[in-house]
mmCIF file with all atom_site columns, C-alpha atoms in Angstrom:
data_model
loop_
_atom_site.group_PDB
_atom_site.id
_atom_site.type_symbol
_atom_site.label_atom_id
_atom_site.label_alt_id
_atom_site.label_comp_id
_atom_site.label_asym_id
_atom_site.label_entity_id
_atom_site.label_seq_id
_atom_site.pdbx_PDB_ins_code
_atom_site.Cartn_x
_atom_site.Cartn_y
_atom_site.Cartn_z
_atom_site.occupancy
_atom_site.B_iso_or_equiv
_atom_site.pdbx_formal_charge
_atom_site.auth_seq_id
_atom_site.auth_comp_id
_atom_site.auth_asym_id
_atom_site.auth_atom_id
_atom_site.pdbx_PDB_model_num
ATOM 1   C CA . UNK A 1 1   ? -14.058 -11.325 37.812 1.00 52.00 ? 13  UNK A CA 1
ATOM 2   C CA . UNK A 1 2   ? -14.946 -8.075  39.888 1.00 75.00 ? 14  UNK A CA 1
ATOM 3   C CA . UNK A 1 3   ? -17.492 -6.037  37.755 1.00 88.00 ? 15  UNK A CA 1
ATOM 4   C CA . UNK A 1 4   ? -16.791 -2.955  39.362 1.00 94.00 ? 16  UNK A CA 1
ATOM 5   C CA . UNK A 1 5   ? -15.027 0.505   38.143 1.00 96.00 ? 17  UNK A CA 1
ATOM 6   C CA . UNK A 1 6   ? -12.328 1.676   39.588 1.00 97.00 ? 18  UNK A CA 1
ATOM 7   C CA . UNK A 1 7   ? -10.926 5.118   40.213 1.00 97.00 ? 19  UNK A CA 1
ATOM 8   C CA . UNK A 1 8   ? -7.133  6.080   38.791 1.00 98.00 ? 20  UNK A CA 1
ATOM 9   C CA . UNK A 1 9   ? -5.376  8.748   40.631 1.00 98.00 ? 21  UNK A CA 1
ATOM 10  C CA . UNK A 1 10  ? -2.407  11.031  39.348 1.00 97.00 ? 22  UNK A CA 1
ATOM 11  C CA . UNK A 1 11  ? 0.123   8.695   41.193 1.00 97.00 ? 23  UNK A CA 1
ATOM 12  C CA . UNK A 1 12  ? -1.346  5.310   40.065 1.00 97.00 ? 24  UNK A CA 1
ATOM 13  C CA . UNK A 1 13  ? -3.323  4.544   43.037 1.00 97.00 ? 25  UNK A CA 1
ATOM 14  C CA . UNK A 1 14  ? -5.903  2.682   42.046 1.00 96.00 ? 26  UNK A CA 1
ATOM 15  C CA . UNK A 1 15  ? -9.287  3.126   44.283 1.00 97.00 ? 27  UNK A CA 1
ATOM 16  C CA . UNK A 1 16  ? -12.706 0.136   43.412 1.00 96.00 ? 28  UNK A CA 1
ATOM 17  C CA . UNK A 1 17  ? -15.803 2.173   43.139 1.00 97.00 ? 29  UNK A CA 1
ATOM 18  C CA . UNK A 1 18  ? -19.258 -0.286  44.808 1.00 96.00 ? 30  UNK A CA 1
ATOM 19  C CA . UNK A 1 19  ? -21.025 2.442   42.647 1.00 94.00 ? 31  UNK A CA 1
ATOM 20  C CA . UNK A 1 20  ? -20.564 5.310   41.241 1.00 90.00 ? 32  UNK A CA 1
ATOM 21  C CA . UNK A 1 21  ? -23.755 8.794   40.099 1.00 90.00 ? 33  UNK A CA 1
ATOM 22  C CA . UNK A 1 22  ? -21.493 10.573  38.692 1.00 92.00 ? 34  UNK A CA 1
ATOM 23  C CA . UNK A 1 23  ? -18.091 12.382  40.182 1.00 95.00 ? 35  UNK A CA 1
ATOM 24  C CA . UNK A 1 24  ? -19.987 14.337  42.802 1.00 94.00 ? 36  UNK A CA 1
ATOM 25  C CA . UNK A 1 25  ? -21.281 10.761  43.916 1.00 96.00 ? 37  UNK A CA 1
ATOM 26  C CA . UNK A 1 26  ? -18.420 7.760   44.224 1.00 97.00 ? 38  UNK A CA 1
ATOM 27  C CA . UNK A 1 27  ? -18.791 5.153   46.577 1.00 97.00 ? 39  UNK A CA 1
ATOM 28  C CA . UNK A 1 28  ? -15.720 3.150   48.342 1.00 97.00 ? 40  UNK A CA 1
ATOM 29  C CA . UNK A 1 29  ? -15.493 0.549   50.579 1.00 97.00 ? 41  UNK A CA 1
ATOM 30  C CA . UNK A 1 30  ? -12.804 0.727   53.086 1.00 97.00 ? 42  UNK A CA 1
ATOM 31  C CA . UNK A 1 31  ? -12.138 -2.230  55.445 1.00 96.00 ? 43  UNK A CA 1
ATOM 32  C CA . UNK A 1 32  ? -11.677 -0.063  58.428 1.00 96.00 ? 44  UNK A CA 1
ATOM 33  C CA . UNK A 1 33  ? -11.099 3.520   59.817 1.00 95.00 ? 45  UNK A CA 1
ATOM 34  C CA . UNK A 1 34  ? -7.409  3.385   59.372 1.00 96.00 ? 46  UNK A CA 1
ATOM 35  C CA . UNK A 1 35  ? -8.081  2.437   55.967 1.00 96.00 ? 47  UNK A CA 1
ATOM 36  C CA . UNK A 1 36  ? -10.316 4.781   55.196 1.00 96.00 ? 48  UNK A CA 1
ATOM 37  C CA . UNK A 1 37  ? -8.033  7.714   56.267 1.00 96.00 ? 49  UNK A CA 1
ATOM 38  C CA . UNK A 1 38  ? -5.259  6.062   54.089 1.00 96.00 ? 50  UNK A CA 1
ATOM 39  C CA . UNK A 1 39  ? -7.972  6.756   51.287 1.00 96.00 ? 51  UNK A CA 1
ATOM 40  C CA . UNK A 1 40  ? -8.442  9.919   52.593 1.00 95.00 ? 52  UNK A CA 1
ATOM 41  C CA . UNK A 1 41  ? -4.766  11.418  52.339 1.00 96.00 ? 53  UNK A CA 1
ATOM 42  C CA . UNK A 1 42  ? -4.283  10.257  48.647 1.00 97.00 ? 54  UNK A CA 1
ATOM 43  C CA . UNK A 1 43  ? -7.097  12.842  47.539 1.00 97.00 ? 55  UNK A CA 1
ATOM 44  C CA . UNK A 1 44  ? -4.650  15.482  47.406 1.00 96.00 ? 56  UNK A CA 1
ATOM 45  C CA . UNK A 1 45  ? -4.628  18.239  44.883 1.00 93.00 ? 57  UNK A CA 1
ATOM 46  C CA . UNK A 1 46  ? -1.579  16.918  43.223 1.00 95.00 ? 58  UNK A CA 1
ATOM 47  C CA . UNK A 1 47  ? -3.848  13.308  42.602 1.00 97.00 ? 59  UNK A CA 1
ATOM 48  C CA . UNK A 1 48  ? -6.514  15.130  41.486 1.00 97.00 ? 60  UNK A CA 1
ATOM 49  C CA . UNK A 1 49  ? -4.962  17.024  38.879 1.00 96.00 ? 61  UNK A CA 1
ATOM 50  C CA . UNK A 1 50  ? -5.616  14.339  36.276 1.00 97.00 ? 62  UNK A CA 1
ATOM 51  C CA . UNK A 1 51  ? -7.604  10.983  37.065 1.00 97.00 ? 63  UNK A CA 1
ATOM 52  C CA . UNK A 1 52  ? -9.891  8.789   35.587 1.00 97.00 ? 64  UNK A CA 1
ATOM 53  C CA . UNK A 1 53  ? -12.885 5.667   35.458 1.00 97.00 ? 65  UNK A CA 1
ATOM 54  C CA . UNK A 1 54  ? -11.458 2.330   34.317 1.00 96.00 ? 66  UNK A CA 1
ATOM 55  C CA . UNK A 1 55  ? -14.745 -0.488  34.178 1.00 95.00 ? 67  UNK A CA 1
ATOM 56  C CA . UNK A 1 56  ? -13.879 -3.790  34.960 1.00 93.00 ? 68  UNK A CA 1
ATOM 57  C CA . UNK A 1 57  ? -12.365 -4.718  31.621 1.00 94.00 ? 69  UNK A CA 1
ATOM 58  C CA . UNK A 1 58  ? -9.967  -2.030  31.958 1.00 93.00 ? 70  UNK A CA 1
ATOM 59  C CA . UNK A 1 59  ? -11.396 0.277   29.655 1.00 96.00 ? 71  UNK A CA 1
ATOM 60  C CA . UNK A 1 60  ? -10.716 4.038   30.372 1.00 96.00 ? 72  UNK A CA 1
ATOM 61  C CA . UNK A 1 61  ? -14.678 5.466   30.609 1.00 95.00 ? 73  UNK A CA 1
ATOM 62  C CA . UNK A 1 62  ? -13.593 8.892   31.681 1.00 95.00 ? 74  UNK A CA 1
ATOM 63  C CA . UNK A 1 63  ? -10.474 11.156  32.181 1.00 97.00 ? 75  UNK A CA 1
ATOM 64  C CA . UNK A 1 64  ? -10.761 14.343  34.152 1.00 97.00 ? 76  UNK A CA 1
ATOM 65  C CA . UNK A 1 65  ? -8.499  16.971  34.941 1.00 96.00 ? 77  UNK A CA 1
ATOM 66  C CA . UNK A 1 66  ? -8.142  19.349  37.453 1.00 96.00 ? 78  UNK A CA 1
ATOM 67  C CA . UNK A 1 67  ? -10.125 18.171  39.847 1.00 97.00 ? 79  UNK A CA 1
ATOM 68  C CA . UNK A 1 68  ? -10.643 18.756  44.089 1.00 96.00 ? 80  UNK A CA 1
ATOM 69  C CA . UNK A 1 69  ? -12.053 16.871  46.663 1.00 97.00 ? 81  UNK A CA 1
ATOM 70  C CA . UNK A 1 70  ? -15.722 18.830  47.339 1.00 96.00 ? 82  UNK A CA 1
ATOM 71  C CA . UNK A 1 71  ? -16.386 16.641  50.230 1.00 96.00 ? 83  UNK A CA 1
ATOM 72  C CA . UNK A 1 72  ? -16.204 13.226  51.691 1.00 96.00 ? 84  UNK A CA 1
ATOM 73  C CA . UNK A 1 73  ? -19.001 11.240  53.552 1.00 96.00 ? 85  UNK A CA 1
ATOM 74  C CA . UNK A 1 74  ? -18.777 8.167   55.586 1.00 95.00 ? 86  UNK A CA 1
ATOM 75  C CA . UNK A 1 75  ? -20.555 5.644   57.802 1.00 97.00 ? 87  UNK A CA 1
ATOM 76  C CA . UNK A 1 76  ? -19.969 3.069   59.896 1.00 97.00 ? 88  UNK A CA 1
ATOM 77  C CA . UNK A 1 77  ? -21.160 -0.392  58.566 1.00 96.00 ? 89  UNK A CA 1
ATOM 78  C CA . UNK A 1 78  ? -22.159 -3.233  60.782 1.00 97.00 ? 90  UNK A CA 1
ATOM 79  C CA . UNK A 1 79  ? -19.152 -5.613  59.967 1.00 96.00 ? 91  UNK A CA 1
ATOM 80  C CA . UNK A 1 80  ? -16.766 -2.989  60.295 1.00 95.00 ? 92  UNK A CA 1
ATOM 81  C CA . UNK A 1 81  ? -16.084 -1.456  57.090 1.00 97.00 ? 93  UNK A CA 1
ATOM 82  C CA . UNK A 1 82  ? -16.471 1.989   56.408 1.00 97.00 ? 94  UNK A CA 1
ATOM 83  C CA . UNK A 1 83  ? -18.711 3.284   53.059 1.00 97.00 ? 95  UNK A CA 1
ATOM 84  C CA . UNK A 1 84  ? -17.165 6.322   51.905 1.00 97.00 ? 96  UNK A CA 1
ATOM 85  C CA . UNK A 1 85  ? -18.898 8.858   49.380 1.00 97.00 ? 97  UNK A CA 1
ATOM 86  C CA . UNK A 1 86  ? -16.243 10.971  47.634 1.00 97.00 ? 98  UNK A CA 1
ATOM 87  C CA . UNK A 1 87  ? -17.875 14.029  45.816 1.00 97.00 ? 99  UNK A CA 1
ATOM 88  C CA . UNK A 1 88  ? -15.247 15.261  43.293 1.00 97.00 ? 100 UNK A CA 1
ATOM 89  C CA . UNK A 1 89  ? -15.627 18.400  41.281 1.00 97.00 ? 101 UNK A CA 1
ATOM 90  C CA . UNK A 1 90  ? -13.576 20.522  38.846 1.00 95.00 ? 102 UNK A CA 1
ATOM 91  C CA . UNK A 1 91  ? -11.754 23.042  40.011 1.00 95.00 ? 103 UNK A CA 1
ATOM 92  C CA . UNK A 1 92  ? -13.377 26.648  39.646 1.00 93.00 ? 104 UNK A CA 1
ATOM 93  C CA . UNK A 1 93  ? -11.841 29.198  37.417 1.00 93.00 ? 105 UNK A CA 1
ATOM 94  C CA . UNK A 1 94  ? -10.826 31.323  40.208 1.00 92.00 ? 106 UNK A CA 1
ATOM 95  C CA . UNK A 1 95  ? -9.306  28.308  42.092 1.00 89.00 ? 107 UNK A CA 1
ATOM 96  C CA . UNK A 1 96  ? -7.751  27.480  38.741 1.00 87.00 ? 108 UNK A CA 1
ATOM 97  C CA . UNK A 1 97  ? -6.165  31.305  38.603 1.00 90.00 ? 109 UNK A CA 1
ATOM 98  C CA . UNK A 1 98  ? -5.356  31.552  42.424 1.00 91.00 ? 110 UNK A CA 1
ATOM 99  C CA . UNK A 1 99  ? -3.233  28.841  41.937 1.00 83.00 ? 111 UNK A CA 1
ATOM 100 C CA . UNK A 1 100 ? -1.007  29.897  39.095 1.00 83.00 ? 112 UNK A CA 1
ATOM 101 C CA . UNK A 1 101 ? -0.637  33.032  40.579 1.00 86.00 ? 113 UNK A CA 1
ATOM 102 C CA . UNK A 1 102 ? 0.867   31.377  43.591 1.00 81.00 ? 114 UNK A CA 1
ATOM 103 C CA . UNK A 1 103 ? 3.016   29.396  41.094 1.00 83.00 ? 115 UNK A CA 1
ATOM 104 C CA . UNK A 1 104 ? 4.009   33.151  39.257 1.00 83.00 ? 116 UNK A CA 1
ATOM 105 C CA . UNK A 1 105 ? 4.489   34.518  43.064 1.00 81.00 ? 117 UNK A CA 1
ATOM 106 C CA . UNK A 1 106 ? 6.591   31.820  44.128 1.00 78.00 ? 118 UNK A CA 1
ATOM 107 C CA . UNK A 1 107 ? 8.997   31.961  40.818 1.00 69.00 ? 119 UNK A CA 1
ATOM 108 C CA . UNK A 1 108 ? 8.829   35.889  41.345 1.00 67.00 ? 120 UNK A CA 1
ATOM 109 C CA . UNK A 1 109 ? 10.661  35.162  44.862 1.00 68.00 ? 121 UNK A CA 1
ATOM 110 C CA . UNK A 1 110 ? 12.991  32.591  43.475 1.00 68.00 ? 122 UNK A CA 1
ATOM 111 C CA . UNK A 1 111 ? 14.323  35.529  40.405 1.00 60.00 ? 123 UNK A CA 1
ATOM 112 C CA . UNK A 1 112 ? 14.360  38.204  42.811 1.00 63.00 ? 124 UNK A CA 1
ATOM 113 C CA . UNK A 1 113 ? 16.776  36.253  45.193 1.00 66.00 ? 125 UNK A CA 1
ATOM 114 C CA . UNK A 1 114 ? 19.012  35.308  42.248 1.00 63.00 ? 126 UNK A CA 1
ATOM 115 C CA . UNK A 1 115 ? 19.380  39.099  40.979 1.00 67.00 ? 127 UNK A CA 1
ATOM 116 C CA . UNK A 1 116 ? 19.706  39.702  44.394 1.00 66.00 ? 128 UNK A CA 1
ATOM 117 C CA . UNK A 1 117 ? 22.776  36.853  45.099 1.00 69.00 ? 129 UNK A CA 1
ATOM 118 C CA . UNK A 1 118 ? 24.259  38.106  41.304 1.00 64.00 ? 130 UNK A CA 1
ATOM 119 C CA . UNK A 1 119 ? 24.420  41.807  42.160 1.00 67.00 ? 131 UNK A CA 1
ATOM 120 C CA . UNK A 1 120 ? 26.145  40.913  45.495 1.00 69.00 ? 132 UNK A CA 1
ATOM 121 C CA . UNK A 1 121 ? 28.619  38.660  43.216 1.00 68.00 ? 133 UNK A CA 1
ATOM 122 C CA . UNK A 1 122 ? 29.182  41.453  41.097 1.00 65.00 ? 134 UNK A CA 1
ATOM 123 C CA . UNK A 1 123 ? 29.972  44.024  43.921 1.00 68.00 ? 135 UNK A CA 1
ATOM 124 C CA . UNK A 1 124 ? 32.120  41.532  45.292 1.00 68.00 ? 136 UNK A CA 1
ATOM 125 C CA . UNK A 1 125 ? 34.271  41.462  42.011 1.00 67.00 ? 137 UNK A CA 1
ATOM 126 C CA . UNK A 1 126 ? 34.302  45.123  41.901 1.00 68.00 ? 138 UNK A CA 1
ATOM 127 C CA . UNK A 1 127 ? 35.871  45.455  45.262 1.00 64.00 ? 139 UNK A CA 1
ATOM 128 C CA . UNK A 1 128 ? 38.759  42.209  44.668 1.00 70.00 ? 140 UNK A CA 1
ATOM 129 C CA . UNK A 1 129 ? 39.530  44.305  41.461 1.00 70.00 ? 141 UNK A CA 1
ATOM 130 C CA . UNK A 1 130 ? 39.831  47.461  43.198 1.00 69.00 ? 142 UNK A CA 1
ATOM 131 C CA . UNK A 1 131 ? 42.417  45.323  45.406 1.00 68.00 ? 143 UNK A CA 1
ATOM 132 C CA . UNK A 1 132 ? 40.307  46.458  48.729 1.00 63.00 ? 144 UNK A CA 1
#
């Protein structure tokens, strides 16, 4: 049996730590470069808004929320693999509030379109009722 934890994403993916100081300090494996960058583009903000540590019995050790990628570190090893240090952090408060205003901005655009398409609707009765 592996004795090692491994790191849950948002989507399921399912990433064995070699080690592990903390968030800011995970070490990964990776067979190769191509591998590696596979790893890579699954730390995306939507995988990091809820993860956690599983140990090697399956036991959950640690849920976190909102998190995002600080930085990644990596290095070539001499049979080919690539050690990876993934330094995960929670999100700030301001990235936190820059990001729901986005989501408000982006539902602002989506209302203002639909008042805009029902007014046009409603002129358009107007004038088939006026018979023009």
């Amino acid at each position: 049996m592996d004795n090692k934890d491994t790191l849950v994403l948002a989507d399921g993916t399912e990433i064995t730590l070699e080690s592990s100081q903390g968030m800011g300090a995970l070490c990964v494996c990776a067979d190769s470069h191509a591998v590696a960058g596979i790893l890579w583009d699954k730390l995306t903000g939507e995988n990091l808004k809820e993860v956690c540590i599983r140990d090697a019995a399956g036991r959950i050790t640690g849920r976190y929320k909102d998190m995002t990628l600080d930085h990644i570190t990596g290095r070539d090893n001499a049979d080919g693999t690539v050690q990876l240090t993934l330094c995960l952090r929670e999100k700030t408060y301001a990235e936190l509030l820059e990001e729901r205003v986005a989501e408000l901005e982006a539902g602002q655009q989506t209302h203002s379109a639909a008042i805009g398409d029902l007014g046009k609707a409603v002129s358009d009765m107007e004038v088939i009722e006026r018979g023009e």
